mmCIF file with all atom_site columns, C-alpha atoms in Angstrom:
data_model
loop_
_atom_site.group_PDB
_atom_site.id
_atom_site.type_symbol
_atom_site.label_atom_id
_atom_site.label_alt_id
_atom_site.label_comp_id
_atom_site.label_asym_id
_atom_site.label_entity_id
_atom_site.label_seq_id
_atom_site.pdbx_PDB_ins_code
_atom_site.Cartn_x
_atom_site.Cartn_y
_atom_site.Cartn_z
_atom_site.occupancy
_atom_site.B_iso_or_equiv
_atom_site.pdbx_formal_charge
_atom_site.auth_seq_id
_atom_site.auth_comp_id
_atom_site.auth_asym_id
_atom_site.auth_atom_id
_atom_site.pdbx_PDB_model_num
ATOM 1   C CA . MET A 1 1   ? 0.000   0.000  0.000   1.00 0.00 ? 249 MET A CA 1
ATOM 2   C CA . LEU A 1 2   ? 1.336   3.410  -0.953  1.00 0.00 ? 250 LEU A CA 1
ATOM 3   C CA . LEU A 1 3   ? 0.713   6.345  1.332   1.00 0.00 ? 251 LEU A CA 1
ATOM 4   C CA . PHE A 1 4   ? 0.833   9.883  0.090   1.00 0.00 ? 252 PHE A CA 1
ATOM 5   C CA . PHE A 1 5   ? 1.284   12.757 2.470   1.00 0.00 ? 253 PHE A CA 1
ATOM 6   C CA . ARG A 1 6   ? 0.114   16.233 1.656   1.00 0.00 ? 254 ARG A CA 1
ATOM 7   C CA . PRO A 1 7   ? 1.679   19.345 3.139   1.00 0.00 ? 255 PRO A CA 1
ATOM 8   C CA . SER A 1 8   ? -0.393  20.501 6.106   1.00 0.00 ? 256 SER A CA 1
ATOM 9   C CA . TRP A 1 9   ? -1.470  23.674 4.262   1.00 0.00 ? 257 TRP A CA 1
ATOM 10  C CA . GLN A 1 10  ? -3.273  21.475 1.702   1.00 0.00 ? 258 GLN A CA 1
ATOM 11  C CA . VAL A 1 11  ? -5.258  19.509 4.265   1.00 0.00 ? 259 VAL A CA 1
ATOM 12  C CA . GLY A 1 12  ? -8.783  20.744 4.479   1.00 0.00 ? 260 GLY A CA 1
ATOM 13  C CA . ILE A 1 13  ? -8.715  23.049 1.454   1.00 0.00 ? 261 ILE A CA 1
ATOM 14  C CA . ALA A 1 14  ? -12.287 22.144 0.572   1.00 0.00 ? 262 ALA A CA 1
ATOM 15  C CA . GLN A 1 15  ? -13.395 22.527 4.201   1.00 0.00 ? 263 GLN A CA 1
ATOM 16  C CA . ARG A 1 16  ? -11.898 26.026 4.407   1.00 0.00 ? 264 ARG A CA 1
ATOM 17  C CA . HIS A 1 17  ? -13.189 27.232 1.020   1.00 0.00 ? 265 HIS A CA 1
ATOM 18  C CA . ASP A 1 18  ? -16.436 28.693 2.379   1.00 0.00 ? 266 ASP A CA 1
ATOM 19  C CA . GLU A 1 19  ? -14.586 30.467 5.207   1.00 0.00 ? 267 GLU A CA 1
ATOM 20  C CA . LEU A 1 20  ? -11.953 31.889 2.880   1.00 0.00 ? 268 LEU A CA 1
ATOM 21  C CA . PHE A 1 21  ? -14.452 33.397 0.495   1.00 0.00 ? 269 PHE A CA 1
ATOM 22  C CA . SER A 1 22  ? -17.271 34.357 2.855   1.00 0.00 ? 270 SER A CA 1
ATOM 23  C CA . ASN A 1 23  ? -16.197 38.006 2.813   1.00 0.00 ? 271 ASN A CA 1
ATOM 24  C CA . SER A 1 24  ? -18.947 40.119 1.255   1.00 0.00 ? 272 SER A CA 1
ATOM 25  C CA . LYS A 1 25  ? -16.301 42.132 -0.602  1.00 0.00 ? 273 LYS A CA 1
ATOM 26  C CA . SER A 1 26  ? -14.762 40.628 -3.688  1.00 0.00 ? 274 SER A CA 1
ATOM 27  C CA . ASP A 1 27  ? -11.313 39.325 -2.786  1.00 0.00 ? 275 ASP A CA 1
ATOM 28  C CA . ARG A 1 28  ? -10.539 38.138 -6.293  1.00 0.00 ? 276 ARG A CA 1
ATOM 29  C CA . ARG A 1 29  ? -8.463  39.986 -8.892  1.00 0.00 ? 277 ARG A CA 1
ATOM 30  C CA . ASP A 1 30  ? -8.316  38.215 -12.249 1.00 0.00 ? 278 ASP A CA 1
ATOM 31  C CA . GLY A 1 31  ? -9.095  34.933 -10.489 1.00 0.00 ? 279 GLY A CA 1
ATOM 32  C CA . MET A 1 32  ? -6.414  35.552 -7.873  1.00 0.00 ? 280 MET A CA 1
ATOM 33  C CA . ILE A 1 33  ? -6.611  36.712 -4.250  1.00 0.00 ? 281 ILE A CA 1
ATOM 34  C CA . SER A 1 34  ? -4.989  40.021 -3.371  1.00 0.00 ? 282 SER A CA 1
ATOM 35  C CA . VAL A 1 35  ? -2.882  40.162 -0.176  1.00 0.00 ? 283 VAL A CA 1
ATOM 36  C CA . PHE A 1 36  ? -0.774  43.051 1.150   1.00 0.00 ? 284 PHE A CA 1
ATOM 37  C CA . VAL A 1 37  ? 2.543   41.910 2.686   1.00 0.00 ? 285 VAL A CA 1
ATOM 38  C CA . TYR A 1 38  ? 5.048   44.040 4.593   1.00 0.00 ? 286 TYR A CA 1
ATOM 39  C CA . GLY A 1 39  ? 7.623   41.723 6.198   1.00 0.00 ? 287 GLY A CA 1
ATOM 40  C CA . THR A 1 40  ? 9.184   38.341 5.582   1.00 0.00 ? 288 THR A CA 1
ATOM 41  C CA . LEU A 1 41  ? 6.708   37.496 2.778   1.00 0.00 ? 289 LEU A CA 1
ATOM 42  C CA . LEU A 1 42  ? 8.033   40.356 0.624   1.00 0.00 ? 290 LEU A CA 1
ATOM 43  C CA . VAL A 1 43  ? 9.835   39.387 -2.584  1.00 0.00 ? 291 VAL A CA 1
ATOM 44  C CA . GLY A 1 44  ? 13.431  38.514 -1.625  1.00 0.00 ? 292 GLY A CA 1
ATOM 45  C CA . GLU A 1 45  ? 12.708  38.082 2.095   1.00 0.00 ? 293 GLU A CA 1
ATOM 46  C CA . SER A 1 46  ? 13.066  34.912 4.182   1.00 0.00 ? 294 SER A CA 1
ATOM 47  C CA . ASN A 1 47  ? 9.488   33.578 3.937   1.00 0.00 ? 295 ASN A CA 1
ATOM 48  C CA . HIS A 1 48  ? 8.723   34.594 0.370   1.00 0.00 ? 296 HIS A CA 1
ATOM 49  C CA . GLY A 1 49  ? 9.233   30.964 -0.681  1.00 0.00 ? 297 GLY A CA 1
ATOM 50  C CA . VAL A 1 50  ? 6.068   30.047 1.240   1.00 0.00 ? 298 VAL A CA 1
ATOM 51  C CA . VAL A 1 51  ? 3.944   32.014 -1.215  1.00 0.00 ? 299 VAL A CA 1
ATOM 52  C CA . SER A 1 52  ? 6.046   32.260 -4.399  1.00 0.00 ? 300 SER A CA 1
ATOM 53  C CA . PRO A 1 53  ? 4.799   28.946 -5.926  1.00 0.00 ? 301 PRO A CA 1
ATOM 54  C CA . PHE A 1 54  ? 1.238   30.299 -5.711  1.00 0.00 ? 302 PHE A CA 1
ATOM 55  C CA . MET A 1 55  ? 1.900   33.870 -6.794  1.00 0.00 ? 303 MET A CA 1
ATOM 56  C CA . LYS A 1 56  ? 1.039   35.415 -10.148 1.00 0.00 ? 304 LYS A CA 1
ATOM 57  C CA . HIS A 1 57  ? 2.055   39.043 -9.622  1.00 0.00 ? 305 HIS A CA 1
ATOM 58  C CA . ALA A 1 58  ? 3.588   41.490 -7.119  1.00 0.00 ? 306 ALA A CA 1
ATOM 59  C CA . GLU A 1 59  ? 3.429   45.275 -7.111  1.00 0.00 ? 307 GLU A CA 1
ATOM 60  C CA . PRO A 1 60  ? 4.381   47.997 -4.614  1.00 0.00 ? 308 PRO A CA 1
ATOM 61  C CA . GLY A 1 61  ? 1.738   49.235 -2.215  1.00 0.00 ? 309 GLY A CA 1
ATOM 62  C CA . VAL A 1 62  ? 1.120   51.397 0.836   1.00 0.00 ? 310 VAL A CA 1
ATOM 63  C CA . ILE A 1 63  ? -1.494  51.082 3.586   1.00 0.00 ? 311 ILE A CA 1
ATOM 64  C CA . HIS A 1 64  ? -2.190  52.908 6.846   1.00 0.00 ? 312 HIS A CA 1
ATOM 65  C CA . GLY A 1 65  ? -0.682  51.418 10.003  1.00 0.00 ? 313 GLY A CA 1
ATOM 66  C CA . ARG A 1 66  ? 2.462   51.054 12.085  1.00 0.00 ? 314 ARG A CA 1
ATOM 67  C CA . LEU A 1 67  ? 5.073   48.305 12.232  1.00 0.00 ? 315 LEU A CA 1
ATOM 68  C CA . TYR A 1 68  ? 6.342   46.739 15.463  1.00 0.00 ? 316 TYR A CA 1
ATOM 69  C CA . ASP A 1 69  ? 9.580   44.821 15.946  1.00 0.00 ? 317 ASP A CA 1
ATOM 70  C CA . VAL A 1 70  ? 8.962   41.195 16.893  1.00 0.00 ? 318 VAL A CA 1
ATOM 71  C CA . GLY A 1 71  ? 12.635  40.335 16.298  1.00 0.00 ? 319 GLY A CA 1
ATOM 72  C CA . PRO A 1 72  ? 13.039  38.272 13.140  1.00 0.00 ? 320 PRO A CA 1
ATOM 73  C CA . TYR A 1 73  ? 9.824   39.700 11.638  1.00 0.00 ? 321 TYR A CA 1
ATOM 74  C CA . PRO A 1 74  ? 7.479   42.675 11.995  1.00 0.00 ? 322 PRO A CA 1
ATOM 75  C CA . ALA A 1 75  ? 3.856   42.950 13.046  1.00 0.00 ? 323 ALA A CA 1
ATOM 76  C CA . LEU A 1 76  ? 1.443   45.490 11.640  1.00 0.00 ? 324 LEU A CA 1
ATOM 77  C CA . VAL A 1 77  ? -1.110  47.345 13.756  1.00 0.00 ? 325 VAL A CA 1
ATOM 78  C CA . ARG A 1 78  ? -3.690  49.239 11.717  1.00 0.00 ? 326 ARG A CA 1
ATOM 79  C CA . THR A 1 79  ? -4.154  52.864 12.726  1.00 0.00 ? 327 THR A CA 1
ATOM 80  C CA . GLU A 1 80  ? -6.577  55.657 11.975  1.00 0.00 ? 328 GLU A CA 1
ATOM 81  C CA . ASP A 1 81  ? -3.792  58.241 11.628  1.00 0.00 ? 329 ASP A CA 1
ATOM 82  C CA . ASN A 1 82  ? -1.924  58.957 8.406   1.00 0.00 ? 330 ASN A CA 1
ATOM 83  C CA . HIS A 1 83  ? 1.144   56.843 9.200   1.00 0.00 ? 331 HIS A CA 1
ATOM 84  C CA . GLN A 1 84  ? 1.929   54.554 6.287   1.00 0.00 ? 332 GLN A CA 1
ATOM 85  C CA . VAL A 1 85  ? 3.461   51.120 5.831   1.00 0.00 ? 333 VAL A CA 1
ATOM 86  C CA . VAL A 1 86  ? 5.268   50.262 2.609   1.00 0.00 ? 334 VAL A CA 1
ATOM 87  C CA . GLY A 1 87  ? 4.905   46.752 1.234   1.00 0.00 ? 335 GLY A CA 1
ATOM 88  C CA . GLU A 1 88  ? 3.727   44.747 -1.754  1.00 0.00 ? 336 GLU A CA 1
ATOM 89  C CA . TRP A 1 89  ? 0.422   43.539 -3.098  1.00 0.00 ? 337 TRP A CA 1
ATOM 90  C CA . LEU A 1 90  ? 0.659   39.872 -4.049  1.00 0.00 ? 338 LEU A CA 1
ATOM 91  C CA . ASP A 1 91  ? -1.871  38.138 -6.286  1.00 0.00 ? 339 ASP A CA 1
ATOM 92  C CA . VAL A 1 92  ? -2.051  34.533 -5.084  1.00 0.00 ? 340 VAL A CA 1
ATOM 93  C CA . THR A 1 93  ? -4.131  31.419 -5.583  1.00 0.00 ? 341 THR A CA 1
ATOM 94  C CA . GLU A 1 94  ? -6.419  29.972 -2.926  1.00 0.00 ? 342 GLU A CA 1
ATOM 95  C CA . GLU A 1 95  ? -3.615  27.564 -1.986  1.00 0.00 ? 343 GLU A CA 1
ATOM 96  C CA . GLY A 1 96  ? -1.293  30.539 -1.538  1.00 0.00 ? 344 GLY A CA 1
ATOM 97  C CA . LEU A 1 97  ? -3.709  32.182 0.883   1.00 0.00 ? 345 LEU A CA 1
ATOM 98  C CA . ILE A 1 98  ? -3.966  28.945 2.838   1.00 0.00 ? 346 ILE A CA 1
ATOM 99  C CA . ALA A 1 99  ? -0.159  28.665 2.984   1.00 0.00 ? 347 ALA A CA 1
ATOM 100 C CA . MET A 1 100 ? 0.062   32.236 4.283   1.00 0.00 ? 348 MET A CA 1
ATOM 101 C CA . ASP A 1 101 ? -2.710  31.544 6.818   1.00 0.00 ? 349 ASP A CA 1
ATOM 102 C CA . GLU A 1 102 ? -0.631  28.663 8.150   1.00 0.00 ? 350 GLU A CA 1
ATOM 103 C CA . LEU A 1 103 ? 2.571   30.720 8.319   1.00 0.00 ? 351 LEU A CA 1
ATOM 104 C CA . GLU A 1 104 ? 0.787   33.595 10.088  1.00 0.00 ? 352 GLU A CA 1
ATOM 105 C CA . MET A 1 105 ? -1.050  31.188 12.409  1.00 0.00 ? 353 MET A CA 1
ATOM 106 C CA . TYR A 1 106 ? -4.458  32.422 11.273  1.00 0.00 ? 354 TYR A CA 1
ATOM 107 C CA . TYR A 1 107 ? -7.198  29.865 11.962  1.00 0.00 ? 355 TYR A CA 1
ATOM 108 C CA . GLY A 1 108 ? -10.276 31.869 11.041  1.00 0.00 ? 356 GLY A CA 1
ATOM 109 C CA . PRO A 1 109 ? -12.143 35.045 11.959  1.00 0.00 ? 357 PRO A CA 1
ATOM 110 C CA . GLY A 1 110 ? -11.897 35.735 15.695  1.00 0.00 ? 358 GLY A CA 1
ATOM 111 C CA . HIS A 1 111 ? -10.325 32.345 16.497  1.00 0.00 ? 359 HIS A CA 1
ATOM 112 C CA . PRO A 1 112 ? -8.752  32.451 19.990  1.00 0.00 ? 360 PRO A CA 1
ATOM 113 C CA . ASN A 1 113 ? -5.489  30.871 18.775  1.00 0.00 ? 361 ASN A CA 1
ATOM 114 C CA . ASN A 1 114 ? -4.840  33.374 15.969  1.00 0.00 ? 362 ASN A CA 1
ATOM 115 C CA . GLU A 1 115 ? -1.421  34.985 16.093  1.00 0.00 ? 363 GLU A CA 1
ATOM 116 C CA . TYR A 1 116 ? -2.567  37.465 13.440  1.00 0.00 ? 364 TYR A CA 1
ATOM 117 C CA . GLU A 1 117 ? -5.973  38.534 12.199  1.00 0.00 ? 365 GLU A CA 1
ATOM 118 C CA . ARG A 1 118 ? -6.639  38.709 8.469   1.00 0.00 ? 366 ARG A CA 1
ATOM 119 C CA . VAL A 1 119 ? -8.505  41.917 7.621   1.00 0.00 ? 367 VAL A CA 1
ATOM 120 C CA . TRP A 1 120 ? -9.556  43.828 4.515   1.00 0.00 ? 368 TRP A CA 1
ATOM 121 C CA . VAL A 1 121 ? -7.554  46.967 3.593   1.00 0.00 ? 369 VAL A CA 1
ATOM 122 C CA . LYS A 1 122 ? -7.267  49.511 0.805   1.00 0.00 ? 370 LYS A CA 1
ATOM 123 C CA . ASP A 1 123 ? -4.119  50.981 -0.670  1.00 0.00 ? 371 ASP A CA 1
ATOM 124 C CA . VAL A 1 124 ? -3.435  54.618 0.202   1.00 0.00 ? 372 VAL A CA 1
ATOM 125 C CA . HIS A 1 125 ? -2.577  55.643 -3.374  1.00 0.00 ? 373 HIS A CA 1
ATOM 126 C CA . ASN A 1 126 ? -4.905  53.670 -5.634  1.00 0.00 ? 374 ASN A CA 1
ATOM 127 C CA . GLN A 1 127 ? -8.012  51.499 -5.757  1.00 0.00 ? 375 GLN A CA 1
ATOM 128 C CA . ARG A 1 128 ? -6.157  48.281 -4.864  1.00 0.00 ? 376 ARG A CA 1
ATOM 129 C CA . GLU A 1 129 ? -7.621  46.380 -1.913  1.00 0.00 ? 377 GLU A CA 1
ATOM 130 C CA . GLY A 1 130 ? -7.288  42.965 -0.328  1.00 0.00 ? 378 GLY A CA 1
ATOM 131 C CA . TRP A 1 131 ? -6.269  41.056 2.776   1.00 0.00 ? 379 TRP A CA 1
ATOM 132 C CA . VAL A 1 132 ? -3.509  41.868 5.266   1.00 0.00 ? 380 VAL A CA 1
ATOM 133 C CA . TYR A 1 133 ? -2.322  40.043 8.389   1.00 0.00 ? 381 TYR A CA 1
ATOM 134 C CA . CYS A 1 134 ? -2.180  42.300 11.437  1.00 0.00 ? 382 CYS A CA 1
ATOM 135 C CA . TRP A 1 135 ? -2.286  42.472 15.210  1.00 0.00 ? 383 TRP A CA 1
ATOM 136 C CA . ARG A 1 136 ? -4.986  44.320 17.131  1.00 0.00 ? 384 ARG A CA 1
ATOM 137 C CA . SER A 1 137 ? -2.430  46.026 19.430  1.00 0.00 ? 385 SER A CA 1
ATOM 138 C CA . PRO A 1 138 ? 1.381   46.401 19.653  1.00 0.00 ? 386 PRO A CA 1
ATOM 139 C CA . ARG A 1 139 ? 1.614   43.999 22.652  1.00 0.00 ? 387 ARG A CA 1
ATOM 140 C CA . GLY A 1 140 ? 4.261   46.191 24.296  1.00 0.00 ? 388 GLY A CA 1
ATOM 141 C CA . LEU A 1 141 ? 6.791   45.776 21.481  1.00 0.00 ? 389 LEU A CA 1
ATOM 142 C CA . PRO A 1 142 ? 8.896   48.663 20.146  1.00 0.00 ? 390 PRO A CA 1
ATOM 143 C CA . GLU A 1 143 ? 7.630   50.511 17.104  1.00 0.00 ? 391 GLU A CA 1
ATOM 144 C CA . ILE A 1 144 ? 9.769   50.311 13.973  1.00 0.00 ? 392 ILE A CA 1
ATOM 145 C CA . GLN A 1 145 ? 10.728  53.840 12.983  1.00 0.00 ? 393 GLN A CA 1
ATOM 146 C CA . GLY A 1 146 ? 9.798   54.561 9.412   1.00 0.00 ? 394 GLY A CA 1
ATOM 147 C CA . SER A 1 147 ? 7.451   52.756 7.073   1.00 0.00 ? 395 SER A CA 1
ATOM 148 C CA . SER A 1 148 ? 9.470   49.843 5.693   1.00 0.00 ? 396 SER A CA 1
ATOM 149 C CA . TRP A 1 149 ? 10.581  46.511 7.148   1.00 0.00 ? 397 TRP A CA 1
ATOM 150 C CA . LYS A 1 150 ? 13.287  46.189 4.468   1.00 0.00 ? 398 LYS A CA 1
ATOM 151 C CA . ALA A 1 151 ? 14.690  49.651 5.281   1.00 0.00 ? 399 ALA A CA 1
ATOM 152 C CA . HIS A 1 152 ? 14.592  48.813 9.018   1.00 0.00 ? 400 HIS A CA 1
ATOM 153 C CA . ARG A 1 153 ? 16.519  45.573 8.445   1.00 0.00 ? 401 ARG A CA 1
ATOM 154 C CA . GLN A 1 154 ? 19.126  47.285 6.274   1.00 0.00 ? 402 GLN A CA 1
ATOM 155 C CA . SER A 1 155 ? 19.659  50.199 8.651   1.00 0.00 ? 403 SER A CA 1
ATOM 156 C CA . ASN A 1 156 ? 20.109  47.803 11.582  1.00 0.00 ? 404 ASN A CA 1
ATOM 157 C CA . GLY A 1 157 ? 22.350  45.353 9.725   1.00 0.00 ? 405 GLY A CA 1
ATOM 158 C CA . LEU A 1 158 ? 19.839  42.513 10.028  1.00 0.00 ? 406 LEU A CA 1
#
């Protein structure tokens, strides 16, 4: 008997389909799902390989919020002020969103074990909109000065 193992992000794709696409807003762009990334999922960063097999396109973007230093990665807290975070919009498949959900430890809306929440955002400069992973509060961590995780890493020799 042959056994085939699937990566854990593939398990339950059908079960999660309704949850993934239950948002009343359209989260599809040319058949892909739009996600704003600002840290290790950026093109060229350490976790980009998690999403790159499922990605069709990346383009620069900016949203409102502030970044906090978790150590090897940042966390975003959305804000009502005009502070901006620089990142990228990725167009990914459903499997790509599931892989990112696993990386970000997102189990569903309001789940008590979520590390991040996945919320809907709009770009500051254009009509682009989609999902972003964020925290509700900074959890006592230091704010990253500036708007860019990449610039923060470079200026601190990380």
